[in-house]
mmCIF file of C-alpha atoms in Angstrom:
data_model
loop_
_atom_site.group_PDB
_atom_site.id
_atom_site.type_symbol
_atom_site.label_atom_id
_atom_site.label_comp_id
_atom_site.label_asym_id
_atom_site.label_seq_id
_atom_site.Cartn_x
_atom_site.Cartn_y
_atom_site.Cartn_z
ATOM 1 C CA MET A 24 -24.025 -4.733 9.052
ATOM 2 C CA SER A 25 -22.491 -5.613 5.574
ATOM 3 C CA GLU A 26 -18.980 -5.530 5.368
ATOM 4 C CA THR A 27 -17.613 -2.532 2.870
ATOM 5 C CA LEU A 28 -14.942 -3.119 0.276
ATOM 6 C CA PRO A 29 -13.074 -1.279 -2.104
ATOM 7 C CA GLU A 30 -14.740 -1.430 -5.812
ATOM 8 C CA GLY A 31 -13.446 -4.243 -7.387
ATOM 9 C CA VAL A 32 -12.186 -6.508 -4.420
ATOM 10 C CA GLU A 33 -14.973 -9.461 -3.203
ATOM 11 C CA ARG A 34 -14.695 -11.786 -0.584
ATOM 12 C CA ARG A 35 -15.253 -15.447 -2.648
ATOM 13 C CA GLU A 36 -14.824 -18.859 -1.490
ATOM 14 C CA ILE A 37 -11.324 -19.992 -2.073
ATOM 15 C CA ASP A 38 -9.452 -22.487 -0.642
ATOM 16 C CA GLY A 39 -12.524 -23.719 1.264
ATOM 17 C CA ARG A 40 -13.117 -20.252 2.987
ATOM 18 C CA LYS A 41 -14.161 -16.743 2.225
ATOM 19 C CA ARG A 42 -11.220 -14.985 1.300
ATOM 20 C CA LEU A 43 -10.503 -11.275 0.055
ATOM 21 C CA ALA A 44 -10.252 -11.638 -3.537
ATOM 22 C CA THR A 45 -9.307 -9.728 -7.068
ATOM 23 C CA ARG A 46 -9.502 -10.676 -10.728
ATOM 24 C CA GLY A 47 -6.196 -10.932 -11.925
ATOM 25 C CA GLU A 48 -3.129 -13.462 -12.883
ATOM 26 C CA ALA A 49 -1.864 -15.277 -9.815
ATOM 27 C CA VAL A 50 1.662 -13.806 -9.031
ATOM 28 C CA TYR A 51 2.572 -15.419 -5.284
ATOM 29 C CA GLY A 52 1.303 -18.733 -5.278
ATOM 30 C CA GLU A 53 -2.012 -17.856 -3.326
ATOM 31 C CA PRO A 54 -4.659 -19.632 -4.428
ATOM 32 C CA THR A 55 -7.455 -18.984 -6.695
ATOM 33 C CA ASP A 56 -11.203 -19.687 -7.766
ATOM 34 C CA GLY A 57 -11.411 -19.094 -11.707
ATOM 35 C CA GLU A 58 -10.173 -15.868 -12.621
ATOM 36 C CA TRP A 59 -10.080 -14.639 -8.794
ATOM 37 C CA ARG A 60 -7.091 -14.809 -7.021
ATOM 38 C CA ALA A 61 -7.052 -14.961 -2.757
ATOM 39 C CA TRP A 62 -5.496 -11.859 -1.402
ATOM 40 C CA ASP A 63 -3.523 -12.763 1.369
ATOM 41 C CA PRO A 64 -3.340 -10.632 4.565
ATOM 42 C CA ASP A 65 -0.402 -12.389 5.934
ATOM 43 C CA ARG A 66 1.762 -11.182 3.022
ATOM 44 C CA SER A 67 -0.210 -7.791 2.306
ATOM 45 C CA LYS A 68 -0.243 -4.779 4.761
ATOM 46 C CA LEU A 69 -2.919 -3.189 2.949
ATOM 47 C CA GLY A 70 -4.459 -6.488 2.603
ATOM 48 C CA ALA A 71 -4.181 -6.663 6.403
ATOM 49 C CA MET A 72 -5.708 -3.072 6.610
ATOM 50 C CA ILE A 73 -8.897 -4.364 4.813
ATOM 51 C CA GLU A 74 -9.296 -7.455 6.393
ATOM 52 C CA LEU A 75 -9.208 -5.395 9.672
ATOM 53 C CA GLY A 76 -12.186 -2.968 8.382
ATOM 54 C CA MET A 77 -9.956 -0.113 7.783
ATOM 55 C CA ASP A 78 -12.129 2.473 5.280
ATOM 56 C CA VAL A 79 -9.336 2.392 2.865
ATOM 57 C CA GLY A 80 -11.262 4.530 0.710
ATOM 58 C CA LEU A 81 -9.938 2.567 -2.729
ATOM 59 C CA SER A 82 -12.035 2.371 -5.820
ATOM 60 C CA GLY A 83 -12.172 1.002 -9.432
ATOM 61 C CA GLY A 84 -10.218 2.914 -11.620
ATOM 62 C CA ASP A 85 -8.464 4.953 -8.842
ATOM 63 C CA ARG A 86 -5.266 6.535 -9.934
ATOM 64 C CA VAL A 87 -2.440 5.074 -7.441
ATOM 65 C CA LEU A 88 1.110 5.835 -6.469
ATOM 66 C CA TYR A 89 2.317 2.537 -4.607
ATOM 67 C CA LEU A 90 5.828 3.427 -2.808
ATOM 68 C CA GLY A 91 8.112 -0.088 -1.777
ATOM 69 C CA ALA A 92 6.130 -2.242 -4.238
ATOM 70 C CA ALA A 93 9.200 -4.702 -3.813
ATOM 71 C CA SER A 94 8.121 -7.655 -6.035
ATOM 72 C CA GLY A 95 4.492 -7.387 -6.548
ATOM 73 C CA THR A 96 2.962 -8.761 -3.841
ATOM 74 C CA THR A 97 0.520 -6.053 -3.034
ATOM 75 C CA VAL A 98 0.617 -3.812 -5.834
ATOM 76 C CA SER A 99 -0.471 -6.762 -8.331
ATOM 77 C CA HIS A 100 -3.950 -6.625 -6.377
ATOM 78 C CA VAL A 101 -4.350 -2.954 -6.532
ATOM 79 C CA ALA A 102 -3.866 -3.047 -10.359
ATOM 80 C CA ASP A 103 -6.061 -5.655 -10.703
ATOM 81 C CA PHE A 104 -8.846 -3.006 -9.890
ATOM 82 C CA ALA A 105 -7.322 0.185 -9.762
ATOM 83 C CA GLY A 106 -6.479 2.451 -12.874
ATOM 84 C CA PRO A 107 -3.133 3.293 -13.910
ATOM 85 C CA THR A 108 -1.044 2.340 -11.097
ATOM 86 C CA TYR A 109 2.958 3.543 -10.399
ATOM 87 C CA ALA A 110 4.597 0.851 -9.096
ATOM 88 C CA VAL A 111 7.782 2.814 -7.023
ATOM 89 C CA GLU A 112 10.974 0.188 -6.149
ATOM 90 C CA PHE A 113 14.201 0.718 -4.982
ATOM 91 C CA ALA A 114 16.153 -2.597 -5.290
ATOM 92 C CA ALA A 115 16.598 -3.963 -8.562
ATOM 93 C CA ARG A 116 16.106 -8.002 -7.494
ATOM 94 C CA PRO A 117 12.522 -7.430 -6.564
ATOM 95 C CA ALA A 118 12.047 -5.012 -9.160
ATOM 96 C CA ARG A 119 12.809 -7.540 -11.743
ATOM 97 C CA ASP A 120 9.862 -9.670 -10.415
ATOM 98 C CA LEU A 121 7.702 -6.378 -10.496
ATOM 99 C CA LEU A 122 8.607 -6.258 -13.891
ATOM 100 C CA SER A 123 6.972 -10.027 -14.656
ATOM 101 C CA VAL A 124 4.012 -8.809 -12.774
ATOM 102 C CA ALA A 125 3.244 -6.170 -14.957
ATOM 103 C CA ASP A 126 3.101 -8.071 -18.413
ATOM 104 C CA SER A 127 -0.066 -9.184 -17.774
ATOM 105 C CA ARG A 128 -1.404 -5.868 -15.995
ATOM 106 C CA PRO A 129 -1.033 -2.651 -18.643
ATOM 107 C CA ARG A 130 -2.219 -0.564 -15.717
ATOM 108 C CA LEU A 131 0.371 -1.200 -13.689
ATOM 109 C CA PHE A 132 3.634 1.060 -14.303
ATOM 110 C CA PRO A 133 7.154 -0.078 -12.688
ATOM 111 C CA LEU A 134 9.606 2.393 -11.633
ATOM 112 C CA LEU A 135 13.255 1.616 -10.404
ATOM 113 C CA LYS A 136 13.236 4.926 -8.379
ATOM 114 C CA ASP A 137 13.802 6.005 -4.631
ATOM 115 C CA ALA A 138 11.001 6.657 -2.896
ATOM 116 C CA ARG A 139 12.980 9.300 -0.828
ATOM 117 C CA LYS A 140 13.873 11.188 -4.254
ATOM 118 C CA PRO A 141 10.169 11.947 -5.703
ATOM 119 C CA GLU A 142 11.861 14.604 -7.849
ATOM 120 C CA THR A 143 13.385 11.576 -10.056
ATOM 121 C CA TYR A 144 10.158 10.109 -11.143
ATOM 122 C CA ALA A 145 8.011 13.507 -11.287
ATOM 123 C CA HIS A 146 7.799 13.797 -14.771
ATOM 124 C CA VAL A 147 6.469 10.141 -15.339
ATOM 125 C CA VAL A 148 4.030 10.047 -12.378
ATOM 126 C CA GLU A 149 0.947 12.489 -13.034
ATOM 127 C CA ALA A 150 -0.583 14.705 -10.083
ATOM 128 C CA GLY A 151 -3.854 14.680 -8.652
ATOM 129 C CA LEU A 152 -4.020 11.180 -7.896
ATOM 130 C CA ASP A 153 -6.279 9.312 -5.768
ATOM 131 C CA ALA A 154 -3.965 7.742 -3.594
ATOM 132 C CA VAL A 155 -0.612 6.875 -2.447
ATOM 133 C CA VAL A 156 0.094 3.657 -1.144
ATOM 134 C CA GLN A 157 3.160 3.180 0.850
ATOM 135 C CA ASP A 158 4.903 0.243 2.346
ATOM 136 C CA VAL A 159 8.683 1.284 2.419
ATOM 137 C CA ALA A 160 11.300 -0.318 5.337
ATOM 138 C CA THR A 161 13.362 2.598 6.255
ATOM 139 C CA ARG A 162 13.965 5.438 8.261
ATOM 140 C CA GLY A 163 11.740 8.435 7.875
ATOM 141 C CA GLN A 164 8.730 7.443 6.791
ATOM 142 C CA ALA A 165 6.658 10.258 7.236
ATOM 143 C CA ARG A 166 9.307 12.217 5.411
ATOM 144 C CA VAL A 167 8.590 10.017 2.435
ATOM 145 C CA ALA A 168 4.648 10.516 2.846
ATOM 146 C CA ARG A 169 5.780 14.126 3.064
ATOM 147 C CA LEU A 170 7.791 14.183 0.115
ATOM 148 C CA ASN A 171 5.019 12.598 -1.992
ATOM 149 C CA ARG A 172 2.477 14.501 -0.988
ATOM 150 C CA ARG A 173 2.723 16.277 -4.287
ATOM 151 C CA PHE A 174 1.027 13.581 -6.454
ATOM 152 C CA LEU A 175 -2.091 13.566 -4.591
ATOM 153 C CA ALA A 176 -5.078 15.429 -5.091
ATOM 154 C CA ASP A 177 -6.835 17.453 -1.972
ATOM 155 C CA ASP A 178 -9.332 14.895 -1.645
ATOM 156 C CA GLY A 179 -6.880 12.008 -2.308
ATOM 157 C CA ARG A 180 -5.530 9.259 0.440
ATOM 158 C CA LEU A 181 -2.667 7.901 1.775
ATOM 159 C CA LEU A 182 -2.714 4.127 3.118
ATOM 160 C CA LEU A 183 0.545 4.053 5.212
ATOM 161 C CA SER A 184 1.905 1.232 6.772
ATOM 162 C CA VAL A 185 4.273 2.111 9.733
ATOM 163 C CA LYS A 186 7.167 -0.345 10.152
ATOM 164 C CA ALA A 187 8.415 0.692 13.857
ATOM 165 C CA ARG A 188 11.178 -1.495 13.915
ATOM 166 C CA SER A 189 12.213 0.349 10.686
ATOM 167 C CA GLU A 190 12.383 3.569 12.021
ATOM 168 C CA ASP A 191 14.052 2.711 15.492
ATOM 169 C CA VAL A 192 14.665 -0.441 17.285
ATOM 170 C CA THR A 193 15.546 0.071 20.746
ATOM 171 C CA ARG A 194 12.331 2.034 21.475
ATOM 172 C CA GLY A 195 8.677 0.371 22.009
ATOM 173 C CA PRO A 196 6.698 0.327 18.739
ATOM 174 C CA GLU A 197 3.540 2.852 20.028
ATOM 175 C CA ALA A 198 6.418 5.295 20.895
ATOM 176 C CA VAL A 199 7.528 4.842 17.836
ATOM 177 C CA PHE A 200 4.254 5.414 16.229
ATOM 178 C CA GLU A 201 3.154 8.566 17.891
ATOM 179 C CA GLU A 202 6.589 10.031 16.783
ATOM 180 C CA VAL A 203 5.504 9.010 13.208
ATOM 181 C CA LEU A 204 2.529 10.331 12.504
ATOM 182 C CA GLU A 205 2.875 13.454 14.600
ATOM 183 C CA GLU A 206 5.333 14.388 11.901
ATOM 184 C CA LEU A 207 2.960 13.031 9.356
ATOM 185 C CA GLU A 208 0.297 15.274 10.715
ATOM 186 C CA GLU A 209 2.528 18.270 9.431
ATOM 187 C CA GLU A 210 0.799 17.463 6.399
ATOM 188 C CA TYR A 211 -1.736 15.046 6.269
ATOM 189 C CA GLU A 212 -5.363 14.835 9.051
ATOM 190 C CA VAL A 213 -5.219 11.071 10.106
ATOM 191 C CA LEU A 214 -8.610 9.185 9.683
ATOM 192 C CA GLU A 215 -8.016 6.107 10.967
ATOM 193 C CA ARG A 216 -5.222 3.932 12.644
ATOM 194 C CA SER A 217 -5.301 0.550 13.632
ATOM 195 C CA ARG A 218 -2.276 -2.191 14.751
ATOM 196 C CA LEU A 219 -1.959 -4.717 11.979
ATOM 197 C CA ASP A 220 -0.302 -7.327 14.364
ATOM 198 C CA ASP A 221 -2.585 -9.802 14.195
ATOM 199 C CA TYR A 222 -1.287 -10.173 11.038
ATOM 200 C CA HIS A 223 2.061 -8.128 10.518
ATOM 201 C CA ASP A 224 4.266 -7.492 14.018
ATOM 202 C CA ASP A 225 4.739 -4.098 15.299
ATOM 203 C CA HIS A 226 2.842 -2.177 12.484
ATOM 204 C CA LEU A 227 0.164 0.326 12.337
ATOM 205 C CA GLY A 228 -1.542 1.144 9.593
ATOM 206 C CA VAL A 229 -2.665 4.513 8.593
ATOM 207 C CA VAL A 230 -5.630 6.294 6.577
ATOM 208 C CA ALA A 231 -4.993 9.924 5.733
ATOM 209 C CA SER A 232 -5.929 12.876 3.734
ATOM 210 C CA PRO A 233 -3.720 16.023 2.686
ATOM 211 C CA ARG A 234 -4.367 18.865 4.782
#
């Protein structure tokens, strides 16, 4: 069976092996082959979800809201093939790096904002987006996803990485995941879930659609 990758993502021979790759300027020291840059799943939860065969449903030209953009490792890959990509990051230091990443990516719009307060960027981010990608290391990860539901089209997708240790370090990851999913399902239908432990300990990848 042939592999299904998001439009704009290819598996290329880079550094001696077939690797996920997007077209764009290198950001974090990843190996390249001409205009193609390797997408390292060890440094990207979304990359890990794709590497594990999850159907993330992204396509070239999609309008994306990325929550928890940090210094731009993953969102730079998304902006390589997506349409307008709004990158929300709360911490000032990584946001400065994110601004540098955006210099070569005209479709990437960095926002120094708090993903827990979508009302502070609702005047900038359009409604009816194709995808919300969320990777925030905070308590209340399901609540963040629910608050940002307002930006998603009815047929859009939430691509969520749940970090168990950010929710509760005293409980087992699976118990934490179930609690997060239960709250998430108040506003989303979970289409697919997969542990990301091959690349990221105690993380769960989730693909969901708005109810």
